N, CA, C and O atoms as a Tinker XYZ file with bonds, in Angstrom:
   368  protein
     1  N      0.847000   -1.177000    0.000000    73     2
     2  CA     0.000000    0.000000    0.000000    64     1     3
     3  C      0.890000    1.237000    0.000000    63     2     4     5
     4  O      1.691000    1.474000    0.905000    81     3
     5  N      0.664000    2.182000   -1.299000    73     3     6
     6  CA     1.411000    3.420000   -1.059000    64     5     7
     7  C      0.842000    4.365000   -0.139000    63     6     8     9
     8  O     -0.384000    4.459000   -0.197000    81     7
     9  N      1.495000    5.156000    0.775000    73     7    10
    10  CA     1.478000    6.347000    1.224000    64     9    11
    11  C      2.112000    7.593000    1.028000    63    10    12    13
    12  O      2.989000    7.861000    1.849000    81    11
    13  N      1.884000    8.416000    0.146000    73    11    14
    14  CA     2.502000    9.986000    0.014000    64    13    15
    15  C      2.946000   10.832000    1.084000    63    14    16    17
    16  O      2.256000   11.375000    1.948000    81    15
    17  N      3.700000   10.856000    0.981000    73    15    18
    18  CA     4.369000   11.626000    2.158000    64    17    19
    19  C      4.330000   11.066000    3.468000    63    18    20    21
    20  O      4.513000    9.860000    3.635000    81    19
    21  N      4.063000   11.992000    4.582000    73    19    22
    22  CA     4.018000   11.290000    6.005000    64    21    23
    23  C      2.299000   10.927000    6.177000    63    22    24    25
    24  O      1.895000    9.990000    6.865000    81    23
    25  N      1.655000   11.601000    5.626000    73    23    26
    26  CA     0.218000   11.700000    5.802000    64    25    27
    27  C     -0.127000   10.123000    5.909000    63    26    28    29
    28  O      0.504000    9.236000    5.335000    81    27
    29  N     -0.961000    9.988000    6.535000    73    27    30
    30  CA    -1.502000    8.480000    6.828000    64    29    31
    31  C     -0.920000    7.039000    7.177000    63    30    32    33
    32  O     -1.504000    5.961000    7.066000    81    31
    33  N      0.928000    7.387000    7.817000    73    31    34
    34  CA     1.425000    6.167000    8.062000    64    33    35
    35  C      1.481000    5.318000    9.399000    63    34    36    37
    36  O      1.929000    4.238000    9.783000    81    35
    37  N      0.857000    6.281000    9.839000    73    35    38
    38  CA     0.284000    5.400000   11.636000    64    37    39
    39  C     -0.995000    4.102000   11.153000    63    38    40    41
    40  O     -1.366000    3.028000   11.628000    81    39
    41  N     -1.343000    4.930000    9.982000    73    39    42
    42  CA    -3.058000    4.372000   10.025000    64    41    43
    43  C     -3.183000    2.491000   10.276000    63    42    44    45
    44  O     -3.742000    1.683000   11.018000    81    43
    45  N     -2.526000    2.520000    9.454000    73    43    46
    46  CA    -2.338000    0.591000   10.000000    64    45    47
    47  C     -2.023000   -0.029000   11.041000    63    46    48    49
    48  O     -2.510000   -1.012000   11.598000    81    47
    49  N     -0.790000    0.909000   11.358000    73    47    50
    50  CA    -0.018000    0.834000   12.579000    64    49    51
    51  C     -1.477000    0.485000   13.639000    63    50    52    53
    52  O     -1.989000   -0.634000   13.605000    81    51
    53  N     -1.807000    1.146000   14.179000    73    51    54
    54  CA    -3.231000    1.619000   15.290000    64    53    55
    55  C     -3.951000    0.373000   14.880000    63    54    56    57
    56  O     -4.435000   -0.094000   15.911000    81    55
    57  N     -4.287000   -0.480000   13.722000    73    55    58
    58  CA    -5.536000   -1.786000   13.928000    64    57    59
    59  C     -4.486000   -2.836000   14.513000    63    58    60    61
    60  O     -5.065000   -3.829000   14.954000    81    59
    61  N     -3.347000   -2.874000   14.614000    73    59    62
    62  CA    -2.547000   -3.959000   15.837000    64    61    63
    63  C     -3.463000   -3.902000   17.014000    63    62    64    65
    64  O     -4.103000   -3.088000   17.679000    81    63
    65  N     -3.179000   -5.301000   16.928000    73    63    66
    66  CA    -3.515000   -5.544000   18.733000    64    65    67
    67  C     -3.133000   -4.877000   19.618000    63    66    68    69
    68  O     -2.055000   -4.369000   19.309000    81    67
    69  N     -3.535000   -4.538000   20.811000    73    67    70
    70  CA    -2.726000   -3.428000   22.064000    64    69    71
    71  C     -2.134000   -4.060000   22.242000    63    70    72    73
    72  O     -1.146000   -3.465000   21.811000    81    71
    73  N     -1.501000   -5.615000   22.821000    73    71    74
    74  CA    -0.940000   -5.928000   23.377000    64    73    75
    75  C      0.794000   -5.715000   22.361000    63    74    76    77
    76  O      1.907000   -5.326000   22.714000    81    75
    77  N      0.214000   -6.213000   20.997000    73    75    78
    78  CA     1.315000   -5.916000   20.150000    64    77    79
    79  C      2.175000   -4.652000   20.475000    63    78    80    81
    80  O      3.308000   -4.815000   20.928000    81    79
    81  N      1.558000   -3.099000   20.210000    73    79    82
    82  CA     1.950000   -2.171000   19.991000    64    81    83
    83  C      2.383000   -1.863000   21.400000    63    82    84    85
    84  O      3.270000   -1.027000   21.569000    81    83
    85  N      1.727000   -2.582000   22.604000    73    83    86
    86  CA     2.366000   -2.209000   24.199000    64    85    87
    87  C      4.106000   -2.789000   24.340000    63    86    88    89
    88  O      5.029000   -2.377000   25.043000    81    87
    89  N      4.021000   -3.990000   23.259000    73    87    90
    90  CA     5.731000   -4.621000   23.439000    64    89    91
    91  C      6.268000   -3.795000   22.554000    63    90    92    93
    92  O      7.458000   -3.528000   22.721000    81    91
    93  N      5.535000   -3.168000   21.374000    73    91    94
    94  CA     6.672000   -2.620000   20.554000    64    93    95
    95  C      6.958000   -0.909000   21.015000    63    94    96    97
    96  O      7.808000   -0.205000   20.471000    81    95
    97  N      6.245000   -0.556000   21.882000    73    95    98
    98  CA     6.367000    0.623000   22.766000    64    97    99
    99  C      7.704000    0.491000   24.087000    63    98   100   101
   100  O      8.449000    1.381000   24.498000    81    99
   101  N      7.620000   -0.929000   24.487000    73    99   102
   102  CA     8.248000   -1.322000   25.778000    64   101   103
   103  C      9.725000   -1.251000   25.098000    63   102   104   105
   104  O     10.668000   -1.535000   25.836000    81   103
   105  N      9.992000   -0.905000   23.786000    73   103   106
   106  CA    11.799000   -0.790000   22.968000    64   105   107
   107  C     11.787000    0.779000   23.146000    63   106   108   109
   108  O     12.972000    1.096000   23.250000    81   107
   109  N     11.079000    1.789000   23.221000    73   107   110
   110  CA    11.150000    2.667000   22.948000    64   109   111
   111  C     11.786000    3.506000   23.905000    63   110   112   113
   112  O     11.510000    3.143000   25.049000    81   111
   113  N     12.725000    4.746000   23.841000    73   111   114
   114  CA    13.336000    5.378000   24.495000    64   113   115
   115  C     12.040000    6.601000   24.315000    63   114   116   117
   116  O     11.220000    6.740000   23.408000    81   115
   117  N     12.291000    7.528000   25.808000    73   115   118
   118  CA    11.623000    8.428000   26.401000    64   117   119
   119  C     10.906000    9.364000   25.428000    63   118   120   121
   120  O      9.745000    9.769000   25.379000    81   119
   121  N     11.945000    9.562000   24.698000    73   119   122
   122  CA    11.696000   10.681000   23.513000    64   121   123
   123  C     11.080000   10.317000   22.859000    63   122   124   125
   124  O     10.241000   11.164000   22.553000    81   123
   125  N     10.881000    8.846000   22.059000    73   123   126
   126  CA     9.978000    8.111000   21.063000    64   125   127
   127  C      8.856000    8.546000   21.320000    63   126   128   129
   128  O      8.038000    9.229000   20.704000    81   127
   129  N      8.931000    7.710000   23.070000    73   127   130
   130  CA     7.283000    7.750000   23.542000    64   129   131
   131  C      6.832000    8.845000   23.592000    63   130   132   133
   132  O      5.612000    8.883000   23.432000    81   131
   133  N      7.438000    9.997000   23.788000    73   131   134
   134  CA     6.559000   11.247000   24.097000    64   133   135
   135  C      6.407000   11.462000   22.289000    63   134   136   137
   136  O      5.232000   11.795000   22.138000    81   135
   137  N      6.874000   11.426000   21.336000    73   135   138
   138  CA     6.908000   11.922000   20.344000    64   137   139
   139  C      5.811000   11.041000   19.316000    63   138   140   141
   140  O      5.258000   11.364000   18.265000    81   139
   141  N      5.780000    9.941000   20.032000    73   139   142
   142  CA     4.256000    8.915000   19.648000    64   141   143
   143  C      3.190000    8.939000   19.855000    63   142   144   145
   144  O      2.229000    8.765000   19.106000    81   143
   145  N      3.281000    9.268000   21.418000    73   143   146
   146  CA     1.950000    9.935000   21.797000    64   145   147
   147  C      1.502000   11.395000   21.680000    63   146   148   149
   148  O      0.548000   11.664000   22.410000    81   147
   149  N      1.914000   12.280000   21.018000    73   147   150
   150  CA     1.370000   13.228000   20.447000    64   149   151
   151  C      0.945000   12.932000   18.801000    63   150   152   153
   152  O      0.111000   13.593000   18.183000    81   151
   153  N      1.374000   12.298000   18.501000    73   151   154
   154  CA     0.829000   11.811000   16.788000    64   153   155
   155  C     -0.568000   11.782000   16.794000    63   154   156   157
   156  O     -1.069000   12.377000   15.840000    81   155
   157  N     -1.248000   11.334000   17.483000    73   155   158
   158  CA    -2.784000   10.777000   17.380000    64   157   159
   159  C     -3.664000   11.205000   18.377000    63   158   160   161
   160  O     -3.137000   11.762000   19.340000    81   159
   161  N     -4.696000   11.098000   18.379000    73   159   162
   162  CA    -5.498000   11.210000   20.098000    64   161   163
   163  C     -5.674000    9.456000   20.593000    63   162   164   165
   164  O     -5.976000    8.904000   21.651000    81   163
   165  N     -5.335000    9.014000   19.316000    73   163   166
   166  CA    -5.248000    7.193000   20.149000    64   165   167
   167  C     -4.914000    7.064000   20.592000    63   166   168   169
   168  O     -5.331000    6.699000   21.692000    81   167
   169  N     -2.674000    7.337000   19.984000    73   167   170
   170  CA    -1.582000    6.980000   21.058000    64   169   171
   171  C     -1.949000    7.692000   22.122000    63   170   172   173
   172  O     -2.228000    7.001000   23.102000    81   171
   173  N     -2.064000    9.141000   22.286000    73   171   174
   174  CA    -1.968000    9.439000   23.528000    64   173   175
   175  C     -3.282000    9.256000   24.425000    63   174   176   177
   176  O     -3.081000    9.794000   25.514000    81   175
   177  N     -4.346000    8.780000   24.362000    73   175   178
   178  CA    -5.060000    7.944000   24.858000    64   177   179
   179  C     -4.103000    6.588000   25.363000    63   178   180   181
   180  O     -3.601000    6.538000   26.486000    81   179
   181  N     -3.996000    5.837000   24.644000    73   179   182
   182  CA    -3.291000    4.380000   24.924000    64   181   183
   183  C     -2.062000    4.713000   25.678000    63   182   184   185
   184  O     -1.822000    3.944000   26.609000    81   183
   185  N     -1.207000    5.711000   25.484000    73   183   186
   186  CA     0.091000    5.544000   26.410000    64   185   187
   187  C      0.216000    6.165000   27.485000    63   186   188   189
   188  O      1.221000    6.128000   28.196000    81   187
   189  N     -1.362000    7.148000   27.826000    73   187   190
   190  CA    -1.394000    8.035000   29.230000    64   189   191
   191  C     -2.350000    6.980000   29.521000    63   190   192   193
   192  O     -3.436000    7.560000   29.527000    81   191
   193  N     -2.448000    6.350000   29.646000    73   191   194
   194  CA    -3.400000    5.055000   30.749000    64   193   195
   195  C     -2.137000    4.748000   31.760000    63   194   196   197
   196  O     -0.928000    4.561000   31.618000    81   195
   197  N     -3.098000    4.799000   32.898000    73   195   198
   198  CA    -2.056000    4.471000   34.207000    64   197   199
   199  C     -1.184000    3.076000   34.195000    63   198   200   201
   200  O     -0.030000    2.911000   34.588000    81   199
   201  N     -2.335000    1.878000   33.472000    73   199   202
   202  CA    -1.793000    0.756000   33.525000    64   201   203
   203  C     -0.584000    0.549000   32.896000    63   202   204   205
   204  O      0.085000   -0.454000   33.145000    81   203
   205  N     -0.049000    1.824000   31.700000    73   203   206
   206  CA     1.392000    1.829000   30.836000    64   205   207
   207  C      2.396000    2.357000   31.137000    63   206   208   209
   208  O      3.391000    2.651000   30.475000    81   207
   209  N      2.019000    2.549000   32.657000    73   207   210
   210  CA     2.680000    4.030000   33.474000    64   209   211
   211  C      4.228000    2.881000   33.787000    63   210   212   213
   212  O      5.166000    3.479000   34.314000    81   211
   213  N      4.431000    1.576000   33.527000    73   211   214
   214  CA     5.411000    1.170000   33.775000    64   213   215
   215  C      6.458000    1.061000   32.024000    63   214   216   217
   216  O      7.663000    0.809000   32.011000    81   215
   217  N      5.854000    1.244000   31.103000    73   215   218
   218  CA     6.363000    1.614000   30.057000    64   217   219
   219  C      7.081000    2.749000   29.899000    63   218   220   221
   220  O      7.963000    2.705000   29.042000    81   219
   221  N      6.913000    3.886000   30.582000    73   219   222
   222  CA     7.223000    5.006000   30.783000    64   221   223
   223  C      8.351000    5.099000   31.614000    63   222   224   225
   224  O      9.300000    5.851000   31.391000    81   223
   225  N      8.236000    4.222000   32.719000    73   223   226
   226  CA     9.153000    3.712000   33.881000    64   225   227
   227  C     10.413000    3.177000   33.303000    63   226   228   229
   228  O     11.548000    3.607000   33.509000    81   227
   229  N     10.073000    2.223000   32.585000    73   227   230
   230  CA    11.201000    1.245000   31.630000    64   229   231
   231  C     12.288000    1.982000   30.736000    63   230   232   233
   232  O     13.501000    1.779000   30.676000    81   231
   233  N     11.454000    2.942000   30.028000    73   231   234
   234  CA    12.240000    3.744000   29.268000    64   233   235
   235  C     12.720000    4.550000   29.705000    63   234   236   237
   236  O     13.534000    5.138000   28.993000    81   235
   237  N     12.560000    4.914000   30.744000    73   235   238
   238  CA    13.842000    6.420000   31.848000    64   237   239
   239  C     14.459000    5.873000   31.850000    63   238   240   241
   240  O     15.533000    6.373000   31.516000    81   239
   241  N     14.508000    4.044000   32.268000    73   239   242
   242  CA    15.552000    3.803000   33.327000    64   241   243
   243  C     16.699000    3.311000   32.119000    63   242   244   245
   244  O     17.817000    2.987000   32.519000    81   243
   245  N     16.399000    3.264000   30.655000    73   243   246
   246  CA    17.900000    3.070000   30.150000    64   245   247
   247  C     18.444000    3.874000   30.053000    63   246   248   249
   248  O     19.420000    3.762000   29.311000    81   247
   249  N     18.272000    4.820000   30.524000    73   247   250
   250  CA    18.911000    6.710000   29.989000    64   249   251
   251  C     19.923000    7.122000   31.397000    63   250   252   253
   252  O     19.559000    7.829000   32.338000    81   251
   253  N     21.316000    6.444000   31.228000    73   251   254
   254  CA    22.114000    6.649000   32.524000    64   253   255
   255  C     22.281000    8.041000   32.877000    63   254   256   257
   256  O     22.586000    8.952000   32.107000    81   255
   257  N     22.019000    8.124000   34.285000    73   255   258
   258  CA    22.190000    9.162000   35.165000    64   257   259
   259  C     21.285000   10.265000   34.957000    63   258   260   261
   260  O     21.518000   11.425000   35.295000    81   259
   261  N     20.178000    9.823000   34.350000    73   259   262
   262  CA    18.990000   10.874000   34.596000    64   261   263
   263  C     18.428000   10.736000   35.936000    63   262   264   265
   264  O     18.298000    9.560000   36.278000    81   263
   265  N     18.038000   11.654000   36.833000    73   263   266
   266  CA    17.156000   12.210000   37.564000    64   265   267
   267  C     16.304000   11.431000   37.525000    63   266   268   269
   268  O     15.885000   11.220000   36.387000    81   267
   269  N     15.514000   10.500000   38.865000    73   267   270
   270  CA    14.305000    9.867000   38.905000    64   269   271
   271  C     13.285000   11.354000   38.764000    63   270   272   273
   272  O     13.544000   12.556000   38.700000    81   271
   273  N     12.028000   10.541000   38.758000    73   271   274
   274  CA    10.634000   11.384000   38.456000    64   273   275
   275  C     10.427000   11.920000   39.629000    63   274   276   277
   276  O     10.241000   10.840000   40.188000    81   275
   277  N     10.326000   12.534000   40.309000    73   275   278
   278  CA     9.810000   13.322000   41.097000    64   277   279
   279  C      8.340000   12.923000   41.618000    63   278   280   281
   280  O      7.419000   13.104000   40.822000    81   279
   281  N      7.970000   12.268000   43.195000    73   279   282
   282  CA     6.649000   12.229000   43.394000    64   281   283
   283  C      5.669000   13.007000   42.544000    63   282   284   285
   284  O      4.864000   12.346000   41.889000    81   283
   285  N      5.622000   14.749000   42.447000    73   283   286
   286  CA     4.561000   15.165000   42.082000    64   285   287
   287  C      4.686000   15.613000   40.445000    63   286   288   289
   288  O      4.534000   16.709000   39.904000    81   287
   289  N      5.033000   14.272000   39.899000    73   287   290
   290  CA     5.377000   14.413000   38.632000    64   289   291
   291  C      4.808000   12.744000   37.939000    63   290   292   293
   292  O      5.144000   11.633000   38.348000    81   291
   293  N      3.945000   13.050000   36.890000    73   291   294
   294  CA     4.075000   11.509000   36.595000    64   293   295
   295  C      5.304000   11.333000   35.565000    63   294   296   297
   296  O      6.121000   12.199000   35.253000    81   295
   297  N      5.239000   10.066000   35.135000    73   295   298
   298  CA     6.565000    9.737000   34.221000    64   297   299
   299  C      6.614000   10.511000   32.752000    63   298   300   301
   300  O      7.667000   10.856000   32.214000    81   299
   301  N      5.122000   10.748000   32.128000    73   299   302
   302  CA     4.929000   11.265000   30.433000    64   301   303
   303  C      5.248000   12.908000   30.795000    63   302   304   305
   304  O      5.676000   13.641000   29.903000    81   303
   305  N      5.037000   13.350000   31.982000    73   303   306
   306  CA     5.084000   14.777000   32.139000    64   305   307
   307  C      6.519000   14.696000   32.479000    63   306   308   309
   308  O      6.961000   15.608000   31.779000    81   307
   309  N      7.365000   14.277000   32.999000    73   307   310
   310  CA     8.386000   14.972000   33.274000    64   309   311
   311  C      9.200000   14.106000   32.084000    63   310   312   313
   312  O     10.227000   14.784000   32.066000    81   311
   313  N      9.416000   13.090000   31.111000    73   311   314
   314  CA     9.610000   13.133000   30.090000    64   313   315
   315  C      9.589000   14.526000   28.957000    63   314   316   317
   316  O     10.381000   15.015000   28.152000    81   315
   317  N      8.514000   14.745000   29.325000    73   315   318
   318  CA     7.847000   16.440000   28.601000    64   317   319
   319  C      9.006000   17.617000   29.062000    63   318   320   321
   320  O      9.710000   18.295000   28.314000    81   319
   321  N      8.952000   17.618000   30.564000    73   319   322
   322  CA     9.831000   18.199000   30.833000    64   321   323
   323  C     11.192000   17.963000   30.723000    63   322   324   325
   324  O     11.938000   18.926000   30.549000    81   323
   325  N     11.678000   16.731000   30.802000    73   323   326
   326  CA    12.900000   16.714000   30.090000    64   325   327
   327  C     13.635000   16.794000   29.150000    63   326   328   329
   328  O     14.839000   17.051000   29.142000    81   327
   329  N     12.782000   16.525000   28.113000    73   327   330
   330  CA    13.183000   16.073000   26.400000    64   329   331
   331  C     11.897000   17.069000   25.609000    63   330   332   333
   332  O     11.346000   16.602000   24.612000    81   331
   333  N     11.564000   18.190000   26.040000    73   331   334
   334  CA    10.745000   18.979000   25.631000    64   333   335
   335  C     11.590000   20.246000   25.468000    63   334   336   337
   336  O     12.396000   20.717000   26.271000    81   335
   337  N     11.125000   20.841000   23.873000    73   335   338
   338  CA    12.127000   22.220000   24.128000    64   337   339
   339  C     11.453000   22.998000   24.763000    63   338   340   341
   340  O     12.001000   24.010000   25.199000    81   339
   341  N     10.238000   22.795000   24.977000    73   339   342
   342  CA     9.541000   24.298000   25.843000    64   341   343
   343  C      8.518000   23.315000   27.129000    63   342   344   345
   344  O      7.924000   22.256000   26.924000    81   343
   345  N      8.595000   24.087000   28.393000    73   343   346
   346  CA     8.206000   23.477000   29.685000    64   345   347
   347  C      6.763000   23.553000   29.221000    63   346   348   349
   348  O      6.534000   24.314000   28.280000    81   347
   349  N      5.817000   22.910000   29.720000    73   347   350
   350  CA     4.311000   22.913000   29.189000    64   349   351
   351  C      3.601000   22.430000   30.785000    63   350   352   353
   352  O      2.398000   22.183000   30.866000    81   351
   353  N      4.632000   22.333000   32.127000    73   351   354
   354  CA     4.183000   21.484000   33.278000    64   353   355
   355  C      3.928000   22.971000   33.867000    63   354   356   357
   356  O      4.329000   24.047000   33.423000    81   355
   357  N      3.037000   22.658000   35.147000    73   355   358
   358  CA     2.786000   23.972000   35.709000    64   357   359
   359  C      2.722000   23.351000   37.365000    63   358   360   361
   360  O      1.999000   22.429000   37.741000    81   359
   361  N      3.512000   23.993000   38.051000    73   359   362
   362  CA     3.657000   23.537000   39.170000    64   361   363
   363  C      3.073000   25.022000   40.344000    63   362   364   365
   364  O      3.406000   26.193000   40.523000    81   363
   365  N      1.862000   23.877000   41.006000    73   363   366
   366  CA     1.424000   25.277000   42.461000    64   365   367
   367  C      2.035000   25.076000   43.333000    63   366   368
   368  O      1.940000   25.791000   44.331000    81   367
């Protein structure tokens, strides 16, 4: 199947099984994931579910000598904040 340009190359991607796309997420470094889950309102539906919140976990921890997450931080937000060129977190 051709696709022109970038336009429409998730589209197949997304009818995988979750469980599929949860292992092929579990390779992904921090930056991927944040940069996957803004593509769609699926991914970021599917990868801000709490239950993936250890996917998020997995992928900090190959990134030597980064900074754990911070209690009042979840893992996709301070990803954001780390590997984000502009802060988007708002702390009271």
């Amino acid at each position: 199947k051709s696709v022109r340009g970038k336009r429409g190359g998730l589209r197949d991607f997304m009818t995988l099984p979750l469980d599929i796309i949860q292992e092929i997420c579990l390779h992904l470094y921090p930056q991927a994931l944040l940069s996957l889950s803004r593509t769609t309102k699926a991914f970021h539906d599917f990868l801000m579910r709490k239950a993936l919140a250890s996917i998020w976990k997995d992928s900090l921890s190959r990134i030597m000598d980064l900074p754990e997450c911070p209690d009042e931080f979840i893992e996709p937000a301070w990803v954001s904040l780390l590997f984000s060129p502009t802060c988007t977190v708002s702390v009271s």
